[in-house]
Short mmCIF file of C-alpha atoms and ligand atoms in Angstrom, two decimals:
data_model
loop_
_atom_site.label_atom_id
_atom_site.label_comp_id
_atom_site.label_asym_id
_atom_site.label_seq_id
_atom_site.Cartn_x
_atom_site.Cartn_y
_atom_site.Cartn_z
CA MET E 1 -0.06 0.45 -0.17
CA ASP E 2 1.30 3.56 -1.34
CA ALA E 3 0.19 6.68 0.73
CA THR E 4 -2.09 7.40 -2.68
CA GLU E 5 -4.01 4.13 -1.50
CA PHE E 6 -3.63 4.48 1.88
CA CYS E 7 -5.29 8.33 1.33
CA LEU E 8 -7.63 6.79 -0.97
CA SER E 9 -8.93 4.03 2.21
CA ILE E 10 -9.75 6.50 4.69
CA LEU E 11 -12.14 8.11 2.22
CA GLU E 12 -13.72 5.87 0.25
CA SER E 13 -14.53 3.17 3.36
CA GLY E 14 -17.32 4.01 5.11
CA ASP E 15 -16.30 1.99 8.00
CA LEU E 16 -14.73 3.33 10.96
CA ALA E 17 -12.46 0.58 11.82
CA VAL E 18 -10.72 1.02 8.05
CA LYS E 19 -10.31 4.90 8.17
CA LEU E 20 -8.85 3.80 11.97
CA ALA E 21 -6.24 1.24 10.64
CA PRO E 22 -2.87 2.76 11.15
CA ALA E 23 -0.33 3.71 8.08
CA PRO E 24 1.94 1.13 7.29
CA ARG E 25 5.18 1.70 8.84
CA ASP E 26 7.49 1.49 5.75
CA LEU E 27 4.83 3.84 3.82
CA ASP E 28 6.71 5.43 1.44
CA VAL E 29 6.25 9.55 0.36
CA ARG E 30 7.71 9.85 -2.31
CA LYS E 31 5.69 6.64 -4.25
CA HIS E 32 2.90 8.69 -4.45
CA ASP E 33 4.06 11.66 -6.29
CA GLN E 34 5.14 8.65 -9.07
CA ARG E 35 1.73 8.36 -9.44
CA ALA E 36 -0.71 10.52 -11.35
CA PRO E 37 -2.85 12.73 -9.28
CA THR E 38 -5.98 11.37 -8.14
CA ALA E 39 -9.08 13.24 -7.59
CA PRO E 40 -9.86 13.22 -4.18
CA PRO E 41 -13.95 13.03 -3.14
CA ASP E 42 -14.96 16.45 -1.89
CA ARG E 43 -17.35 14.32 1.04
CA PRO E 44 -16.00 11.11 2.29
CA ALA E 45 -17.89 7.97 2.73
CA ARG E 46 -19.55 7.19 5.99
CA SER E 47 -21.85 4.32 6.79
CA ALA E 48 -24.64 5.51 7.96
CA SER E 49 -24.56 5.71 11.92
CA LEU E 50 -21.46 7.77 10.80
CA ALA E 51 -23.50 9.24 8.30
CA MET E 52 -23.91 13.35 8.36
CA SER E 53 -26.06 16.47 8.62
CA GLY E 54 -26.16 19.44 8.58
CA GLY E 55 -25.77 20.29 12.00
CA ALA E 56 -25.23 18.32 15.48
CA GLY E 57 -27.31 20.40 17.83
CA ARG E 58 -25.59 22.82 20.53
CA LEU E 59 -22.54 21.24 22.39
CA PRO E 60 -22.94 20.67 24.94
CA ARG E 61 -21.61 23.14 28.02
CA PRO E 62 -18.91 22.48 30.77
CA GLY E 63 -21.22 23.09 33.41
CA GLN E 64 -23.61 20.26 31.99
CA LEU E 65 -21.00 17.52 31.71
CA GLY E 66 -22.76 15.97 35.03
CA ASP E 67 -25.50 14.48 32.96
CA PRO E 68 -23.94 11.18 31.39
CA GLU E 69 -26.00 11.99 28.28
CA ALA E 70 -24.87 15.10 27.81
CA ARG E 71 -21.17 14.67 28.66
CA ALA E 72 -21.77 11.36 25.93
CA ARG E 73 -23.07 13.99 23.92
CA CYS E 74 -19.95 15.65 24.11
CA ILE E 75 -17.46 13.35 23.29
CA ALA E 76 -19.38 11.85 20.54
CA ARG E 77 -18.96 15.76 19.04
CA PHE E 78 -15.08 15.67 20.28
CA ALA E 79 -14.62 12.67 18.44
CA HIS E 80 -16.20 13.29 15.24
CA HIS E 81 -14.22 16.28 15.03
CA GLU E 82 -11.62 14.19 14.78
CA LEU E 83 -12.79 11.51 12.60
CA MET E 84 -13.04 14.98 10.50
CA ALA E 85 -9.53 15.51 10.85
CA VAL E 86 -8.53 12.13 10.46
CA GLU E 87 -10.62 12.49 7.11
CA LEU E 88 -9.47 16.21 6.01
CA PHE E 89 -6.22 15.01 6.55
CA ALA E 90 -6.02 12.43 4.15
CA TRP E 91 -8.20 14.52 1.22
CA ALA E 92 -5.58 16.98 1.13
CA LEU E 93 -2.87 14.11 0.52
CA LEU E 94 -4.29 13.26 -2.13
CA ARG E 95 -5.31 16.94 -3.31
CA TRP E 96 -1.96 17.98 -3.63
CA PRO E 97 0.44 15.07 -4.93
CA ASP E 98 3.03 16.94 -5.29
CA GLN E 99 3.81 18.75 -2.85
CA PRO E 100 7.27 18.21 -0.36
CA ALA E 101 7.86 15.23 1.27
CA ALA E 102 8.62 16.84 4.59
CA LEU E 103 5.28 18.37 4.52
CA LYS E 104 3.80 14.78 3.77
CA ARG E 105 5.50 13.40 6.34
CA GLY E 106 4.32 16.30 8.42
CA TRP E 107 0.70 15.24 7.37
CA LEU E 108 1.02 11.81 8.09
CA ARG E 109 2.28 12.07 11.48
CA VAL E 110 -0.77 14.48 11.97
CA LEU E 111 -3.30 12.54 10.43
CA SER E 112 -2.21 9.29 12.84
CA GLU E 113 -2.32 11.25 15.75
CA GLU E 114 -5.69 12.23 14.43
CA GLN E 115 -6.67 8.70 14.66
CA GLU E 116 -5.60 7.90 18.35
CA HIS E 117 -7.41 10.62 19.30
CA CYS E 118 -11.04 9.30 17.30
CA ARG E 119 -9.99 6.39 18.92
CA LEU E 120 -9.58 7.57 22.82
CA TYR E 121 -13.09 9.43 22.78
CA VAL E 122 -14.93 6.75 20.95
CA GLU E 123 -13.11 4.12 23.83
CA ARG E 124 -14.91 6.42 26.30
CA LEU E 125 -18.32 6.54 24.64
CA GLY E 126 -18.43 3.24 24.69
CA ALA E 127 -17.48 3.26 28.75
CA LEU E 128 -20.07 5.71 29.00
CA GLY E 129 -22.21 2.66 26.89
CA PHE E 130 -22.88 4.54 24.34
CA SER E 131 -21.58 4.82 20.28
CA LEU E 132 -21.33 7.20 17.55
CA ALA E 133 -24.14 5.52 15.74
CA ASP E 134 -26.28 7.06 19.17
CA PHE E 135 -25.50 10.70 17.56
CA ARG E 136 -26.09 13.27 14.96
CA HIS E 137 -22.67 14.36 13.52
CA SER E 138 -22.26 17.30 11.58
CA ASP E 139 -20.65 18.14 8.31
CA TYR E 140 -19.05 21.32 9.38
CA PHE E 141 -15.43 21.14 8.37
CA TRP E 142 -16.20 19.21 5.56
CA LYS E 143 -18.75 22.19 3.80
CA HIS E 144 -15.19 24.35 4.07
CA ILE E 145 -13.87 21.79 1.42
CA PRO E 146 -15.43 23.18 -1.81
CA SER E 147 -14.04 26.66 -0.93
CA ILE E 148 -10.13 25.35 -0.24
CA GLY E 149 -10.20 22.92 -2.89
CA THR E 150 -10.60 25.62 -5.44
CA SER E 151 -8.84 28.54 -3.16
CA SER E 152 -5.66 30.14 -5.51
CA HIS E 153 -3.33 29.70 -2.92
CA GLY E 154 -4.25 25.92 -2.22
CA ILE E 155 -2.80 23.89 0.54
CA VAL E 156 -2.01 27.37 2.34
CA ALA E 157 -5.37 28.17 2.38
CA PHE E 158 -5.94 24.21 3.51
CA LEU E 159 -3.65 25.14 6.23
CA CYS E 160 -4.61 28.43 7.36
CA ALA E 161 -8.53 26.97 7.76
CA VAL E 162 -7.56 23.47 9.44
CA GLY E 163 -4.56 24.62 11.13
CA LEU E 164 -4.78 27.44 11.59
CA THR E 165 -8.46 28.28 12.53
CA PHE E 166 -9.80 24.52 13.93
CA GLU E 167 -6.66 23.19 15.30
CA GLN E 168 -5.58 26.54 16.98
CA ALA E 169 -9.29 27.33 18.34
CA ASN E 170 -8.49 23.71 19.83
CA LEU E 171 -5.73 24.70 21.83
CA ASP E 172 -8.61 26.75 24.20
CA PHE E 173 -11.13 24.14 23.65
CA THR E 174 -9.37 20.68 25.25
CA PRO E 175 -7.67 22.57 28.39
CA ARG E 176 -11.95 23.96 29.44
CA TYR E 177 -12.80 20.77 28.55
CA ALA E 178 -11.00 18.92 30.49
CA ARG E 179 -11.28 21.04 33.32
CA ALA E 180 -14.62 20.40 32.86
CA PHE E 181 -14.18 16.54 33.03
CA ARG E 182 -12.52 16.33 36.07
CA ALA E 183 -14.73 18.89 37.98
CA VAL E 184 -17.57 15.80 37.19
CA GLY E 185 -15.29 13.07 38.30
CA ASP E 186 -14.69 12.13 34.71
CA ALA E 187 -10.76 11.21 35.13
CA ALA E 188 -10.28 9.71 32.20
CA THR E 189 -11.99 11.59 29.16
CA ALA E 190 -10.04 14.94 30.96
CA ARG E 191 -6.73 12.73 30.46
CA VAL E 192 -7.68 12.20 26.27
CA CYS E 193 -8.47 15.87 26.15
CA ASP E 194 -5.15 16.56 27.87
CA LEU E 195 -3.35 14.47 25.42
CA VAL E 196 -5.28 16.16 22.63
CA HIS E 197 -4.34 19.51 23.53
CA ALA E 198 -0.52 18.70 23.89
CA GLU E 199 -0.32 17.12 20.26
CA GLU E 200 -2.89 19.75 19.06
CA ILE E 201 0.20 22.40 19.67
CA GLY E 202 2.33 20.45 17.49
CA HIS E 203 -0.50 20.53 14.54
CA VAL E 204 -0.57 23.95 14.74
CA ALA E 205 2.90 24.45 14.60
CA LEU E 206 3.47 22.50 11.68
CA ALA E 207 0.83 24.87 9.85
CA ALA E 208 2.08 27.74 10.79
CA THR E 209 5.63 26.33 9.62
CA TRP E 210 4.22 25.40 6.21
CA VAL E 211 2.24 28.70 5.82
CA ARG E 212 5.32 30.58 6.34
CA ARG E 213 7.63 28.42 3.56
CA LEU E 214 5.00 28.00 1.18
CA THR E 215 4.17 31.98 0.85
CA PRO E 216 5.87 33.73 -1.35
CA GLY E 217 7.17 36.96 -0.14
CA ASP E 218 6.48 40.17 -1.84
CA ALA E 219 6.41 43.56 -0.78
CA ASP E 220 3.32 43.58 0.76
CA ALA E 221 3.49 39.79 2.42
CA ALA E 222 6.98 38.67 3.38
CA PRO E 223 7.05 34.71 4.15
CA SER E 224 7.60 35.34 7.69
CA ASP E 225 4.28 37.54 8.18
CA LEU E 226 2.02 35.21 9.76
CA VAL E 227 -0.86 37.51 9.82
CA ALA E 228 -0.56 38.83 6.18
CA ALA E 229 -0.30 35.05 4.78
CA TYR E 230 -3.76 34.14 6.60
CA GLU E 231 -5.86 37.46 5.95
CA GLN E 232 -4.94 36.36 1.58
CA ALA E 233 -5.40 33.22 2.25
CA ILE E 234 -8.53 32.18 4.88
CA PRO E 235 -11.48 30.73 2.43
CA PHE E 236 -14.71 32.53 3.44
CA PRO E 237 -16.41 32.70 5.77
CA LEU E 238 -13.60 31.41 8.00
CA SER E 239 -11.24 34.12 9.92
CA ALA E 240 -9.03 34.00 12.75
CA ALA E 241 -12.26 34.99 15.03
CA ARG E 242 -13.09 31.05 14.74
CA ALA E 243 -9.50 30.50 15.53
CA LYS E 244 -10.60 30.12 19.29
CA GLY E 245 -12.48 29.55 22.08
CA ARG E 246 -12.47 30.69 25.68
CA PRO E 247 -10.32 31.07 27.53
CA PHE E 248 -7.65 31.72 25.78
CA ASP E 249 -4.85 30.12 25.78
CA LEU E 250 -1.14 32.33 25.20
CA GLU E 251 1.14 29.24 26.49
CA ALA E 252 -0.32 26.99 24.02
CA ARG E 253 -0.19 29.33 20.92
CA ARG E 254 3.46 30.07 22.23
CA ARG E 255 4.83 26.91 22.13
CA ALA E 256 3.08 26.29 19.10
CA GLY E 257 5.42 29.11 17.80
CA LEU E 258 3.26 31.49 16.97
CA GLU E 259 4.89 35.19 16.74
CA ALA E 260 3.53 37.31 19.26
CA SER E 261 1.43 39.84 16.20
CA PHE E 262 -0.54 36.42 15.13
CA ILE E 263 -1.43 35.92 18.41
CA GLU E 264 -2.62 39.30 18.83
CA TYR E 265 -4.32 39.65 15.75
CA VAL E 266 -6.22 35.80 16.48
CA ARG E 267 -6.67 37.22 20.43
CA SER E 268 -8.39 40.19 19.19
CA ALA E 269 -10.54 39.17 16.79
CA ARG E 270 -14.16 39.85 16.42
CA SER E 271 -16.89 37.72 14.94
CA THR E 272 -19.54 39.53 12.40
CA VAL E 273 -21.95 39.17 15.15
CA GLN E 274 -19.94 41.11 17.58
CA LEU E 275 -18.87 43.78 15.75
CA SER E 276 -22.88 44.52 14.59
CA ASN E 277 -23.53 44.29 18.41
CA PRO E 278 -20.31 45.28 20.84
CA ALA E 279 -23.00 45.75 22.97
CA GLY E 280 -24.52 42.28 22.77
CA ASP E 281 -23.36 38.95 24.97
CA GLY E 282 -20.84 39.11 23.19
CA VAL E 283 -21.08 35.32 21.75
CA PRO E 284 -17.16 35.68 21.20
CA GLY E 285 -15.29 34.04 17.83
CA GLY E 286 -14.99 30.77 19.42
CA ASP E 287 -18.53 29.77 19.84
CA THR E 288 -18.71 27.16 22.20
CA ARG E 289 -20.96 25.84 19.19
CA ARG E 290 -18.31 25.44 16.95
CA PRO E 291 -16.74 22.84 16.53
CA PRO E 292 -13.09 21.94 17.90
CA GLN E 293 -10.87 19.42 15.95
FE1 FE2 T 301 -6.87 16.03 17.23
FE1 FE2 T 302 -5.24 17.94 15.03
#
């Protein structure tokens, strides 16, 4: 099996076990280059129990996790975000087969960590007596794939959307929910959130590194200027307002190697809701209904 076949198996099988099967140890990303580019499907295959719909209802708030059903709904949501992340990295590897081998290796590493995150959340769900089949699943991340796939910014649009928006936001969601799971005595799920948080820092770092490397410098945007690169490439309607939750985890962003100017840009970003209603309830760009991944 080469990298193309591995990624296609994730997208073309609807079965969770196939999507979470680890890559062969000796997978050679360079073989990927030798094959004709494979246009990836713009939706993944899903078995009936994993079918996606337009929405999945509101994410339970941290204070609601004392209710076992709400706790399971929350874990299912997180597990499904991880599953979408697995699929999106497989999609990206197929969509841009001629990308640098170092980036491919980085994405394959991230993909395997997303598989592990999903597996761990699904295990916790099972321990509570539930499975993914018991819940509805939103197609939130996949909805953005058509605009990413056709963006003139190509891979950089993907890195900005997935790495610097969805994954960056998860730097805030994971510690918040880890605390909430601990508060209701679910230390095992809290530990999964801790692990996801720690590894998400590496995912954000990888995205930032490659946005800097792949953004051509010019008079307006030097390659190292992450704010300019992000503003150019982030596909509408995503924006920095969606790259965070509350509370804002400054230290995790520093550990991901994000420069102070980009951290401040994200910290101060306001959603269109906030801009049109500055005296409102301050629903953040990091709206808790917006899924972490
Ligand atoms: Fe993850
Ligand atoms: Fe991630």
